[in-house]
Amino acid sequence: ETGVTQTPRHLVMGMTNKKSLKCEQHLGHNAMYWYKQSAKKPLELMFVYNFKEQTENNSVPSRFSPECPNSSHLFLHLHTLQPEDSALYLCASSQGQQGQETQYFGPGTRLLVL
Amino acid sequence: AQKVTQAQTEISVVEKEDVTLDCVYETRDTTYYLFWYKQPPSGELVFLIRRNSFDEQNEISGRYSWNFQKSTSSFNFTITASQVVDSAVYFCALTRGYQKVTFGTGTKLQVIP
């Protein structure tokens, strides 16, 4: 089974829609991350969860709402997004939150906001 | 502050050529960790290597090799005898302990058959 899975792989939504991205890790890790990858820009860390507790919110607009019900699952709830939010959203997990821990990534959800 | 620079935006090579991807980093810390990831067109970032700042020994893994030089703050990645399957975007990244990972902007490698 793939270590980190993400659904859906592709999503098109209007600015008034509400949708959710799902991430699941099968590696027994305790930390999970959401990243945003836009064209020509470095990966932007959005949120970090460690043992289900949010430990970092990197000044992300409130139209992005994360949820971590357990160490294996991470959601990103989307509402009233803007076209500039179109990007590849990547989920990652690591054993712990220490920086030297290797992060393992999912395949991403490619989001298009119309 | 920490920073990772990948000056090469795109590189094209012909299959079987060797290619080196450059990575230059900035950090004030003496303890830090460096990573390389590969992102094929499918989107998933694939972990390639992690290196801590105390281990300057170069590493070779099959056709891949990494040259870590603290004196020049560089952590370069060489692919020997490139193959079409090596076509991807490659990211260099840096972190220092409990801090978040800083990624470079990536180098897109195209291997032409």
mmCIF file of C-alpha atoms in Angstrom:
data_model
loop_
_atom_site.group_PDB
_atom_site.id
_atom_site.type_symbol
_atom_site.label_atom_id
_atom_site.label_comp_id
_atom_site.label_asym_id
_atom_site.label_seq_id
_atom_site.Cartn_x
_atom_site.Cartn_y
_atom_site.Cartn_z
ATOM 1 C CA GLU A 1 0.000 0.000 0.000
ATOM 2 C CA THR A 2 1.289 3.443 -0.872
ATOM 3 C CA GLY A 3 2.626 5.251 2.210
ATOM 4 C CA VAL A 4 0.674 8.486 1.859
ATOM 5 C CA THR A 5 -2.506 8.727 -0.168
ATOM 6 C CA GLN A 6 -4.509 11.769 -1.140
ATOM 7 C CA THR A 7 -7.990 12.150 -2.569
ATOM 8 C CA PRO A 8 -9.188 13.501 -4.839
ATOM 9 C CA ARG A 9 -6.252 13.742 -7.219
ATOM 10 C CA HIS A 10 -7.914 16.514 -9.203
ATOM 11 C CA LEU A 11 -10.556 19.015 -8.144
ATOM 12 C CA VAL A 12 -12.276 21.855 -9.934
ATOM 13 C CA MET A 13 -14.424 24.142 -7.840
ATOM 14 C CA GLY A 14 -16.164 27.451 -8.041
ATOM 15 C CA MET A 15 -15.440 30.245 -5.619
ATOM 16 C CA THR A 16 -18.650 29.630 -3.703
ATOM 17 C CA ASN A 17 -18.204 25.870 -3.322
ATOM 18 C CA LYS A 18 -17.163 23.947 -0.238
ATOM 19 C CA LYS A 19 -14.930 20.938 -0.694
ATOM 20 C CA SER A 20 -12.504 18.867 1.345
ATOM 21 C CA LEU A 21 -9.159 17.285 0.587
ATOM 22 C CA LYS A 22 -8.271 14.060 2.336
ATOM 23 C CA CYS A 23 -4.887 12.642 3.265
ATOM 24 C CA GLU A 24 -4.152 9.276 4.841
ATOM 25 C CA GLN A 25 -0.796 7.874 5.876
ATOM 26 C CA HIS A 26 -0.081 4.185 6.411
ATOM 27 C CA LEU A 27 3.419 4.631 7.859
ATOM 28 C CA GLY A 28 2.596 4.851 11.563
ATOM 29 C CA HIS A 29 3.837 8.428 11.683
ATOM 30 C CA ASN A 30 2.819 11.005 14.251
ATOM 31 C CA ALA A 31 3.237 14.256 12.332
ATOM 32 C CA MET A 32 1.331 15.376 9.255
ATOM 33 C CA TYR A 33 1.676 18.418 7.034
ATOM 34 C CA TRP A 34 -0.159 20.382 4.355
ATOM 35 C CA TYR A 35 1.885 22.160 1.696
ATOM 36 C CA LYS A 36 0.845 24.365 -1.208
ATOM 37 C CA GLN A 37 2.852 24.182 -4.434
ATOM 38 C CA SER A 38 2.285 26.959 -6.948
ATOM 39 C CA ALA A 39 4.071 27.296 -10.255
ATOM 40 C CA LYS A 40 7.555 28.819 -10.045
ATOM 41 C CA LYS A 41 7.401 29.107 -6.238
ATOM 42 C CA PRO A 42 8.949 27.035 -3.461
ATOM 43 C CA LEU A 43 6.739 24.701 -1.522
ATOM 44 C CA GLU A 44 4.816 26.644 1.094
ATOM 45 C CA LEU A 45 4.149 24.972 4.404
ATOM 46 C CA MET A 46 0.559 25.593 5.486
ATOM 47 C CA PHE A 47 -0.154 23.513 8.584
ATOM 48 C CA VAL A 48 1.592 21.028 10.836
ATOM 49 C CA TYR A 49 -0.059 18.525 13.146
ATOM 50 C CA ASN A 50 1.789 16.457 15.727
ATOM 51 C CA PHE A 51 -0.144 13.763 17.590
ATOM 52 C CA LYS A 52 -3.389 15.316 16.263
ATOM 53 C CA GLU A 53 -2.560 18.739 17.675
ATOM 54 C CA GLN A 54 -1.949 21.666 15.360
ATOM 55 C CA THR A 55 1.551 22.956 16.013
ATOM 56 C CA GLU A 56 1.931 25.362 13.139
ATOM 57 C CA ASN A 57 -0.322 27.581 11.071
ATOM 58 C CA ASN A 58 1.825 29.463 8.625
ATOM 59 C CA SER A 59 -0.439 32.523 8.333
ATOM 60 C CA VAL A 60 -2.888 30.648 6.145
ATOM 61 C CA PRO A 61 -6.171 32.426 5.261
ATOM 62 C CA SER A 62 -9.208 31.183 7.144
ATOM 63 C CA ARG A 63 -10.819 29.924 3.938
ATOM 64 C CA PHE A 64 -8.503 26.922 4.466
ATOM 65 C CA SER A 65 -9.513 24.911 7.514
ATOM 66 C CA PRO A 66 -7.512 21.821 8.531
ATOM 67 C CA GLU A 67 -8.760 18.915 10.565
ATOM 68 C CA CYS A 68 -6.789 16.042 12.045
ATOM 69 C CA PRO A 69 -9.064 13.473 13.710
ATOM 70 C CA ASN A 70 -6.205 11.047 14.346
ATOM 71 C CA SER A 71 -2.542 10.602 13.503
ATOM 72 C CA SER A 72 -3.353 8.782 10.277
ATOM 73 C CA HIS A 73 -5.823 11.191 8.717
ATOM 74 C CA LEU A 74 -5.639 14.822 7.745
ATOM 75 C CA PHE A 75 -8.246 16.929 5.990
ATOM 76 C CA LEU A 76 -8.181 20.351 4.418
ATOM 77 C CA HIS A 77 -11.609 21.951 4.214
ATOM 78 C CA LEU A 78 -11.976 24.574 1.513
ATOM 79 C CA HIS A 79 -14.584 27.307 1.245
ATOM 80 C CA THR A 80 -14.960 30.514 -0.736
ATOM 81 C CA LEU A 81 -11.590 30.073 -2.392
ATOM 82 C CA GLN A 82 -10.023 32.501 -4.831
ATOM 83 C CA PRO A 83 -8.544 31.745 -8.251
ATOM 84 C CA GLU A 84 -5.063 32.371 -6.850
ATOM 85 C CA ASP A 85 -5.595 29.377 -4.562
ATOM 86 C CA SER A 86 -5.298 27.118 -7.599
ATOM 87 C CA ALA A 87 -2.259 24.941 -6.956
ATOM 88 C CA LEU A 88 -1.048 21.463 -6.113
ATOM 89 C CA TYR A 89 -1.773 20.667 -2.465
ATOM 90 C CA LEU A 90 0.591 18.134 -0.998
ATOM 91 C CA CYS A 91 0.241 16.191 2.196
ATOM 92 C CA ALA A 92 3.243 14.745 3.998
ATOM 93 C CA SER A 93 3.944 12.784 7.140
ATOM 94 C CA SER A 94 6.963 12.094 9.323
ATOM 95 C CA GLN A 95 7.720 9.989 12.361
ATOM 96 C CA GLY A 96 8.008 13.014 14.584
ATOM 97 C CA GLN A 97 8.027 16.744 14.182
ATOM 98 C CA GLN A 98 11.746 17.156 14.572
ATOM 99 C CA GLY A 99 13.181 18.807 11.518
ATOM 100 C CA GLN A 100 15.626 16.035 10.773
ATOM 101 C CA GLU A 101 12.800 13.581 10.343
ATOM 102 C CA THR A 102 12.265 12.712 6.727
ATOM 103 C CA GLN A 103 8.917 13.775 5.373
ATOM 104 C CA TYR A 104 7.124 11.411 3.031
ATOM 105 C CA PHE A 105 4.739 12.959 0.545
ATOM 106 C CA GLY A 106 1.504 11.958 -1.087
ATOM 107 C CA PRO A 107 0.782 12.458 -4.796
ATOM 108 C CA GLY A 108 -1.069 15.714 -4.208
ATOM 109 C CA THR A 109 -4.429 17.153 -5.173
ATOM 110 C CA ARG A 110 -4.363 19.462 -8.158
ATOM 111 C CA LEU A 111 -6.915 22.162 -7.432
ATOM 112 C CA LEU A 112 -8.385 24.588 -9.932
ATOM 113 C CA VAL A 113 -10.586 27.401 -8.653
ATOM 114 C CA LEU A 114 -12.774 29.024 -11.271
ATOM 115 C CA ALA B 1 16.964 32.787 8.401
ATOM 116 C CA GLN B 2 17.661 29.875 6.173
ATOM 117 C CA LYS B 3 17.605 29.783 2.410
ATOM 118 C CA VAL B 4 18.067 27.247 -0.368
ATOM 119 C CA THR B 5 19.042 28.307 -3.873
ATOM 120 C CA GLN B 6 18.731 26.123 -6.921
ATOM 121 C CA ALA B 7 19.980 28.407 -9.638
ATOM 122 C CA GLN B 8 19.288 26.021 -12.482
ATOM 123 C CA THR B 9 15.629 26.347 -13.388
ATOM 124 C CA GLU B 10 15.641 23.844 -16.234
ATOM 125 C CA ILE B 11 18.250 21.480 -17.635
ATOM 126 C CA SER B 12 18.039 19.316 -20.750
ATOM 127 C CA VAL B 13 20.447 16.485 -21.410
ATOM 128 C CA VAL B 14 20.601 13.658 -23.871
ATOM 129 C CA GLU B 15 20.148 10.183 -22.481
ATOM 130 C CA LYS B 16 23.332 8.628 -21.057
ATOM 131 C CA GLU B 17 24.898 12.000 -20.333
ATOM 132 C CA ASP B 18 25.906 12.865 -16.778
ATOM 133 C CA VAL B 19 24.183 15.813 -15.160
ATOM 134 C CA THR B 20 24.774 17.749 -11.940
ATOM 135 C CA LEU B 21 22.074 19.654 -10.133
ATOM 136 C CA ASP B 22 23.342 22.451 -7.929
ATOM 137 C CA CYS B 23 22.116 23.364 -4.475
ATOM 138 C CA VAL B 24 23.495 26.178 -2.353
ATOM 139 C CA TYR B 25 22.168 26.812 1.129
ATOM 140 C CA GLU B 26 22.388 29.458 3.817
ATOM 141 C CA THR B 27 22.067 28.890 7.529
ATOM 142 C CA ARG B 28 23.704 30.222 10.672
ATOM 143 C CA ASP B 29 23.347 26.961 12.522
ATOM 144 C CA THR B 30 26.047 24.369 12.944
ATOM 145 C CA THR B 31 23.521 21.546 13.101
ATOM 146 C CA TYR B 32 21.255 21.194 10.115
ATOM 147 C CA TYR B 33 19.908 18.632 7.687
ATOM 148 C CA LEU B 34 19.823 18.612 3.924
ATOM 149 C CA PHE B 35 17.487 16.672 1.662
ATOM 150 C CA TRP B 36 16.930 15.949 -1.997
ATOM 151 C CA TYR B 37 13.507 15.037 -3.362
ATOM 152 C CA LYS B 38 12.388 14.023 -6.838
ATOM 153 C CA GLN B 39 8.987 15.083 -8.181
ATOM 154 C CA PRO B 40 7.961 13.169 -11.319
ATOM 155 C CA PRO B 41 5.021 14.395 -13.428
ATOM 156 C CA SER B 42 2.661 12.385 -11.231
ATOM 157 C CA GLY B 43 3.212 14.974 -8.512
ATOM 158 C CA GLU B 44 4.459 12.964 -5.550
ATOM 159 C CA LEU B 45 7.714 14.105 -3.973
ATOM 160 C CA VAL B 46 9.966 11.095 -3.626
ATOM 161 C CA PHE B 47 12.603 11.198 -0.908
ATOM 162 C CA LEU B 48 16.121 10.570 -2.219
ATOM 163 C CA ILE B 49 18.583 11.395 0.537
ATOM 164 C CA ARG B 50 19.041 13.072 3.918
ATOM 165 C CA ARG B 51 22.369 14.400 5.127
ATOM 166 C CA ASN B 52 23.277 15.956 8.468
ATOM 167 C CA SER B 53 25.788 18.747 8.749
ATOM 168 C CA PHE B 54 28.333 16.607 10.576
ATOM 169 C CA ASP B 55 28.618 14.067 7.824
ATOM 170 C CA GLU B 56 30.494 15.453 4.845
ATOM 171 C CA GLN B 57 31.144 12.099 3.326
ATOM 172 C CA ASN B 58 29.928 11.910 -0.221
ATOM 173 C CA GLU B 59 27.343 9.290 -0.984
ATOM 174 C CA ILE B 60 26.676 7.121 -3.975
ATOM 175 C CA SER B 61 23.527 5.163 -4.627
ATOM 176 C CA GLY B 62 23.523 3.454 -7.983
ATOM 177 C CA ARG B 63 23.617 6.170 -10.646
ATOM 178 C CA TYR B 64 23.011 8.882 -8.063
ATOM 179 C CA SER B 65 25.727 10.618 -6.096
ATOM 180 C CA TRP B 66 25.794 13.584 -3.761
ATOM 181 C CA ASN B 67 28.638 15.972 -3.028
ATOM 182 C CA PHE B 68 28.298 17.825 0.273
ATOM 183 C CA GLN B 69 30.805 20.641 0.835
ATOM 184 C CA LYS B 70 30.367 22.771 3.927
ATOM 185 C CA SER B 71 33.123 25.131 2.821
ATOM 186 C CA THR B 72 31.005 26.277 -0.102
ATOM 187 C CA SER B 73 27.594 25.546 1.496
ATOM 188 C CA SER B 74 26.690 23.292 -1.364
ATOM 189 C CA PHE B 75 24.975 19.943 -1.650
ATOM 190 C CA ASN B 76 25.099 18.995 -5.302
ATOM 191 C CA PHE B 77 23.421 15.996 -6.896
ATOM 192 C CA THR B 78 24.851 14.126 -9.869
ATOM 193 C CA ILE B 79 23.063 11.605 -12.046
ATOM 194 C CA THR B 80 25.400 9.413 -14.042
ATOM 195 C CA ALA B 81 24.307 7.967 -17.379
ATOM 196 C CA SER B 82 20.944 9.715 -17.244
ATOM 197 C CA GLN B 83 17.797 7.938 -18.341
ATOM 198 C CA VAL B 84 14.418 9.164 -19.536
ATOM 199 C CA VAL B 85 12.893 8.034 -16.231
ATOM 200 C CA ASP B 86 15.080 10.598 -14.490
ATOM 201 C CA SER B 87 13.023 13.383 -16.045
ATOM 202 C CA ALA B 88 11.431 15.210 -13.125
ATOM 203 C CA VAL B 89 11.705 18.260 -10.931
ATOM 204 C CA TYR B 90 14.325 17.901 -8.231
ATOM 205 C CA PHE B 91 14.132 19.807 -4.962
ATOM 206 C CA CYS B 92 16.847 20.493 -2.461
ATOM 207 C CA ALA B 93 15.714 21.261 1.101
ATOM 208 C CA LEU B 94 17.188 22.379 4.421
ATOM 209 C CA THR B 95 16.064 22.229 8.018
ATOM 210 C CA ARG B 96 17.655 22.816 11.388
ATOM 211 C CA GLY B 97 16.232 20.584 14.091
ATOM 212 C CA TYR B 98 12.766 21.691 15.152
ATOM 213 C CA GLN B 99 12.412 24.280 12.412
ATOM 214 C CA LYS B 100 10.287 23.846 9.340
ATOM 215 C CA VAL B 101 11.834 22.599 6.131
ATOM 216 C CA THR B 102 12.909 25.204 3.584
ATOM 217 C CA PHE B 103 12.690 24.038 0.004
ATOM 218 C CA GLY B 104 14.464 25.415 -3.035
ATOM 219 C CA THR B 105 12.474 26.347 -6.118
ATOM 220 C CA GLY B 106 13.444 23.149 -7.886
ATOM 221 C CA THR B 107 15.336 22.195 -11.031
ATOM 222 C CA LYS B 108 13.389 20.666 -13.878
ATOM 223 C CA LEU B 109 15.435 17.978 -15.584
ATOM 224 C CA GLN B 110 14.488 16.751 -19.026
ATOM 225 C CA VAL B 111 16.310 13.730 -20.372
ATOM 226 C CA ILE B 112 15.930 13.446 -24.130
ATOM 227 C CA PRO B 113 16.038 9.972 -25.642
#
